[in-house]
Amino acid sequence: MIPVTADIALDEKDIQLEFIRASGPGGQNVNKVATAVQLRFDLGAASYLPEDLRERLRRLAGQRLSGGDILIIDARRFRSQEMNRQDSLERLKALVREAARRPKHRLKTKPSAAARRRRLEDKHRRAARKRLRTRIVDQEG
């Protein structure tokens, strides 16, 4: 089990690591060694996570979520395979931590009476200013 928070831990059997060749810096080494890591976390198999947490994880994952309910994280920031492995795990933990925070319940509020009055007074002032811009018609008869 990989601890994420005090009450949330991820099972290692739901995480698959695949090592692939990375593009970018590394000289000749980049063509020989598979240093990039592709982490796959099976959200569907993680039944030990609460359903609301999994739903928030799906929403946060966005494009990183495949059709089979698998979260994919690519880590290729470092030249070392081990550092990329640690980076991918840290990014997964950070995503789960963010999903674990329950969103605050929004309380509906209404503008105060004074605010409504000020808005209407401003509206009347603007209307009067615009009324003064109209063309003056000569009324000779």
PDB file of C-alpha atoms in Angstrom:
ATOM      1  CA  MET A   1       0.000   0.000   0.000  1.00  0.00           C
ATOM      2  CA  ILE A   2       1.220   3.487  -0.912  1.00  0.00           C
ATOM      3  CA  PRO A   3       0.148   6.054   1.709  1.00  0.00           C
ATOM      4  CA  VAL A   4      -1.342   9.267   0.311  1.00  0.00           C
ATOM      5  CA  THR A   5      -3.065  10.861   3.310  1.00  0.00           C
ATOM      6  CA  ALA A   6      -3.733   9.703   6.877  1.00  0.00           C
ATOM      7  CA  ASP A   7      -6.802   7.714   5.786  1.00  0.00           C
ATOM      8  CA  ILE A   8      -6.136   7.069   2.072  1.00  0.00           C
ATOM      9  CA  ALA A   9      -3.656   4.559   0.648  1.00  0.00           C
ATOM     10  CA  LEU A  10      -3.321   3.213  -2.894  1.00  0.00           C
ATOM     11  CA  ASP A  11      -2.842  -0.480  -3.624  1.00  0.00           C
ATOM     12  CA  GLU A  12       0.298  -1.206  -5.658  1.00  0.00           C
ATOM     13  CA  LYS A  13      -1.486  -3.893  -7.708  1.00  0.00           C
ATOM     14  CA  ASP A  14      -3.664  -1.166  -9.300  1.00  0.00           C
ATOM     15  CA  ILE A  15      -0.563   0.721 -10.470  1.00  0.00           C
ATOM     16  CA  GLN A  16       1.415  -0.378 -13.530  1.00  0.00           C
ATOM     17  CA  LEU A  17       4.679   1.254 -14.545  1.00  0.00           C
ATOM     18  CA  GLU A  18       5.892   1.057 -18.124  1.00  0.00           C
ATOM     19  CA  PHE A  19       9.305   2.390 -19.076  1.00  0.00           C
ATOM     20  CA  ILE A  20       9.576   3.992 -22.512  1.00  0.00           C
ATOM     21  CA  ARG A  21      12.221   5.936 -24.385  1.00  0.00           C
ATOM     22  CA  ALA A  22      12.011   9.656 -23.734  1.00  0.00           C
ATOM     23  CA  SER A  23      12.592  12.452 -26.181  1.00  0.00           C
ATOM     24  CA  GLY A  24      14.658  15.460 -25.210  1.00  0.00           C
ATOM     25  CA  PRO A  25      18.075  15.838 -23.560  1.00  0.00           C
ATOM     26  CA  GLY A  26      20.260  12.851 -22.820  1.00  0.00           C
ATOM     27  CA  GLY A  27      22.694  12.643 -25.721  1.00  0.00           C
ATOM     28  CA  GLN A  28      23.272   9.170 -27.173  1.00  0.00           C
ATOM     29  CA  ASN A  29      21.804   7.720 -23.997  1.00  0.00           C
ATOM     30  CA  VAL A  30      18.309   8.883 -25.003  1.00  0.00           C
ATOM     31  CA  ASN A  31      18.283   6.380 -27.902  1.00  0.00           C
ATOM     32  CA  LYS A  32      19.408   3.431 -25.772  1.00  0.00           C
ATOM     33  CA  VAL A  33      17.765   3.680 -22.356  1.00  0.00           C
ATOM     34  CA  ALA A  34      14.053   3.782 -21.545  1.00  0.00           C
ATOM     35  CA  THR A  35      14.030   6.526 -18.915  1.00  0.00           C
ATOM     36  CA  ALA A  36      10.512   7.925 -19.322  1.00  0.00           C
ATOM     37  CA  VAL A  37       7.783   6.382 -17.176  1.00  0.00           C
ATOM     38  CA  GLN A  38       4.151   5.848 -18.058  1.00  0.00           C
ATOM     39  CA  LEU A  39       2.165   5.182 -14.885  1.00  0.00           C
ATOM     40  CA  ARG A  40      -1.257   3.573 -15.246  1.00  0.00           C
ATOM     41  CA  PHE A  41      -3.673   3.603 -12.319  1.00  0.00           C
ATOM     42  CA  ASP A  42      -6.846   1.539 -12.684  1.00  0.00           C
ATOM     43  CA  LEU A  43      -9.623   3.646 -11.135  1.00  0.00           C
ATOM     44  CA  GLY A  44     -12.254   0.996 -11.804  1.00  0.00           C
ATOM     45  CA  ALA A  45     -10.346  -1.629  -9.785  1.00  0.00           C
ATOM     46  CA  ALA A  46      -9.720   0.768  -6.879  1.00  0.00           C
ATOM     47  CA  SER A  47     -12.992  -0.110  -5.121  1.00  0.00           C
ATOM     48  CA  TYR A  48     -11.322   0.604  -1.753  1.00  0.00           C
ATOM     49  CA  LEU A  49     -11.507   4.343  -2.599  1.00  0.00           C
ATOM     50  CA  PRO A  50     -14.839   6.066  -1.837  1.00  0.00           C
ATOM     51  CA  GLU A  51     -17.031   6.619  -4.904  1.00  0.00           C
ATOM     52  CA  ASP A  52     -17.175  10.423  -4.448  1.00  0.00           C
ATOM     53  CA  LEU A  53     -13.350  10.548  -4.356  1.00  0.00           C
ATOM     54  CA  ARG A  54     -13.118   8.443  -7.520  1.00  0.00           C
ATOM     55  CA  GLU A  55     -15.639  10.738  -9.234  1.00  0.00           C
ATOM     56  CA  ARG A  56     -13.619  13.846  -8.308  1.00  0.00           C
ATOM     57  CA  LEU A  57     -10.456  12.045  -9.533  1.00  0.00           C
ATOM     58  CA  ARG A  58     -12.142  11.365 -12.880  1.00  0.00           C
ATOM     59  CA  ARG A  59     -13.066  15.043 -13.181  1.00  0.00           C
ATOM     60  CA  LEU A  60      -9.559  16.228 -12.237  1.00  0.00           C
ATOM     61  CA  ALA A  61      -7.830  13.725 -14.532  1.00  0.00           C
ATOM     62  CA  GLY A  62      -9.462  15.129 -17.676  1.00  0.00           C
ATOM     63  CA  GLN A  63      -7.437  14.077 -20.738  1.00  0.00           C
ATOM     64  CA  ARG A  64      -5.241  11.762 -18.660  1.00  0.00           C
ATOM     65  CA  LEU A  65      -8.154   9.337 -18.198  1.00  0.00           C
ATOM     66  CA  SER A  66      -8.482   6.636 -20.853  1.00  0.00           C
ATOM     67  CA  GLY A  67     -11.745   5.078 -21.969  1.00  0.00           C
ATOM     68  CA  GLY A  68     -11.174   2.040 -19.760  1.00  0.00           C
ATOM     69  CA  ASP A  69     -11.215   4.150 -16.564  1.00  0.00           C
ATOM     70  CA  ILE A  70      -7.414   4.092 -16.389  1.00  0.00           C
ATOM     71  CA  LEU A  71      -5.510   7.192 -15.287  1.00  0.00           C
ATOM     72  CA  ILE A  72      -2.278   7.648 -17.291  1.00  0.00           C
ATOM     73  CA  ILE A  73       0.574   9.850 -16.062  1.00  0.00           C
ATOM     74  CA  ASP A  74       3.670  10.409 -18.232  1.00  0.00           C
ATOM     75  CA  ALA A  75       6.864  11.371 -16.428  1.00  0.00           C
ATOM     76  CA  ARG A  76       9.875  12.318 -18.530  1.00  0.00           C
ATOM     77  CA  ARG A  77      11.196  15.359 -16.705  1.00  0.00           C
ATOM     78  CA  PHE A  78      14.440  13.748 -15.507  1.00  0.00           C
ATOM     79  CA  ARG A  79      17.179  11.763 -17.243  1.00  0.00           C
ATOM     80  CA  SER A  80      17.075   9.048 -14.614  1.00  0.00           C
ATOM     81  CA  GLN A  81      14.487   6.277 -14.752  1.00  0.00           C
ATOM     82  CA  GLU A  82      14.242   6.109 -10.950  1.00  0.00           C
ATOM     83  CA  MET A  83      13.645   9.857 -10.605  1.00  0.00           C
ATOM     84  CA  ASN A  84      10.930   9.717 -13.280  1.00  0.00           C
ATOM     85  CA  ARG A  85       9.329   6.766 -11.442  1.00  0.00           C
ATOM     86  CA  GLN A  86       9.281   8.738  -8.191  1.00  0.00           C
ATOM     87  CA  ASP A  87       7.976  11.822 -10.037  1.00  0.00           C
ATOM     88  CA  SER A  88       5.075   9.870 -11.560  1.00  0.00           C
ATOM     89  CA  LEU A  89       4.120   8.417  -8.156  1.00  0.00           C
ATOM     90  CA  GLU A  90       4.308  11.859  -6.521  1.00  0.00           C
ATOM     91  CA  ARG A  91       2.097  13.327  -9.240  1.00  0.00           C
ATOM     92  CA  LEU A  92      -0.453  10.537  -8.720  1.00  0.00           C
ATOM     93  CA  LYS A  93      -0.417  11.140  -4.940  1.00  0.00           C
ATOM     94  CA  ALA A  94      -0.852  14.900  -5.471  1.00  0.00           C
ATOM     95  CA  LEU A  95      -3.836  14.270  -7.762  1.00  0.00           C
ATOM     96  CA  VAL A  96      -5.453  11.939  -5.205  1.00  0.00           C
ATOM     97  CA  ARG A  97      -4.776  14.457  -2.385  1.00  0.00           C
ATOM     98  CA  GLU A  98      -6.441  17.192  -4.419  1.00  0.00           C
ATOM     99  CA  ALA A  99      -9.440  14.944  -5.125  1.00  0.00           C
ATOM    100  CA  ALA A 100      -9.654  14.035  -1.417  1.00  0.00           C
ATOM    101  CA  ARG A 101     -10.386  17.654  -0.495  1.00  0.00           C
ATOM    102  CA  ARG A 102     -14.150  17.992  -0.477  1.00  0.00           C
ATOM    103  CA  PRO A 103     -15.372  21.150  -2.216  1.00  0.00           C
ATOM    104  CA  LYS A 104     -16.922  23.739   0.060  1.00  0.00           C
ATOM    105  CA  HIS A 105     -20.708  23.923  -0.049  1.00  0.00           C
ATOM    106  CA  ARG A 106     -21.637  27.279  -1.547  1.00  0.00           C
ATOM    107  CA  LEU A 107     -24.195  29.314   0.343  1.00  0.00           C
ATOM    108  CA  LYS A 108     -26.433  31.427  -1.869  1.00  0.00           C
ATOM    109  CA  THR A 109     -26.386  35.090  -0.912  1.00  0.00           C
ATOM    110  CA  LYS A 110     -28.460  38.084  -1.955  1.00  0.00           C
ATOM    111  CA  PRO A 111     -27.257  41.649  -2.428  1.00  0.00           C
ATOM    112  CA  SER A 112     -28.080  43.901   0.522  1.00  0.00           C
ATOM    113  CA  ALA A 113     -30.821  46.519   0.293  1.00  0.00           C
ATOM    114  CA  ALA A 114     -28.200  49.290   0.318  1.00  0.00           C
ATOM    115  CA  ALA A 115     -26.341  47.632  -2.596  1.00  0.00           C
ATOM    116  CA  ARG A 116     -29.565  47.347  -4.599  1.00  0.00           C
ATOM    117  CA  ARG A 117     -30.360  51.001  -3.894  1.00  0.00           C
ATOM    118  CA  ARG A 118     -26.839  52.107  -4.958  1.00  0.00           C
ATOM    119  CA  ARG A 119     -27.122  50.091  -8.180  1.00  0.00           C
ATOM    120  CA  LEU A 120     -30.431  51.729  -9.061  1.00  0.00           C
ATOM    121  CA  GLU A 121     -29.121  55.215  -8.232  1.00  0.00           C
ATOM    122  CA  ASP A 122     -26.102  54.652 -10.495  1.00  0.00           C
ATOM    123  CA  LYS A 123     -28.411  53.385 -13.204  1.00  0.00           C
ATOM    124  CA  HIS A 124     -30.578  56.533 -12.964  1.00  0.00           C
ATOM    125  CA  ARG A 125     -27.476  58.763 -13.051  1.00  0.00           C
ATOM    126  CA  ARG A 126     -26.157  57.004 -16.162  1.00  0.00           C
ATOM    127  CA  ALA A 127     -29.554  57.255 -17.855  1.00  0.00           C
ATOM    128  CA  ALA A 128     -29.775  60.990 -17.084  1.00  0.00           C
ATOM    129  CA  ARG A 129     -26.256  61.569 -18.480  1.00  0.00           C
ATOM    130  CA  LYS A 130     -27.178  59.737 -21.684  1.00  0.00           C
ATOM    131  CA  ARG A 131     -30.472  61.649 -21.941  1.00  0.00           C
ATOM    132  CA  LEU A 132     -28.455  64.890 -21.993  1.00  0.00           C
ATOM    133  CA  ARG A 133     -26.556  63.645 -25.051  1.00  0.00           C
ATOM    134  CA  THR A 134     -29.627  63.656 -27.286  1.00  0.00           C
ATOM    135  CA  ARG A 135     -29.990  66.248 -30.018  1.00  0.00           C
ATOM    136  CA  ILE A 136     -31.822  69.449 -29.068  1.00  0.00           C
ATOM    137  CA  VAL A 137     -34.681  70.075 -31.473  1.00  0.00           C
ATOM    138  CA  ASP A 138     -35.424  73.734 -32.313  1.00  0.00           C
ATOM    139  CA  GLN A 139     -39.099  74.465 -31.597  1.00  0.00           C
ATOM    140  CA  GLU A 140     -39.843  77.576 -33.621  1.00  0.00           C
ATOM    141  CA  GLY A 141     -43.267  77.657 -34.789  1.00  0.00           C
TER     142      GLY A 141
END
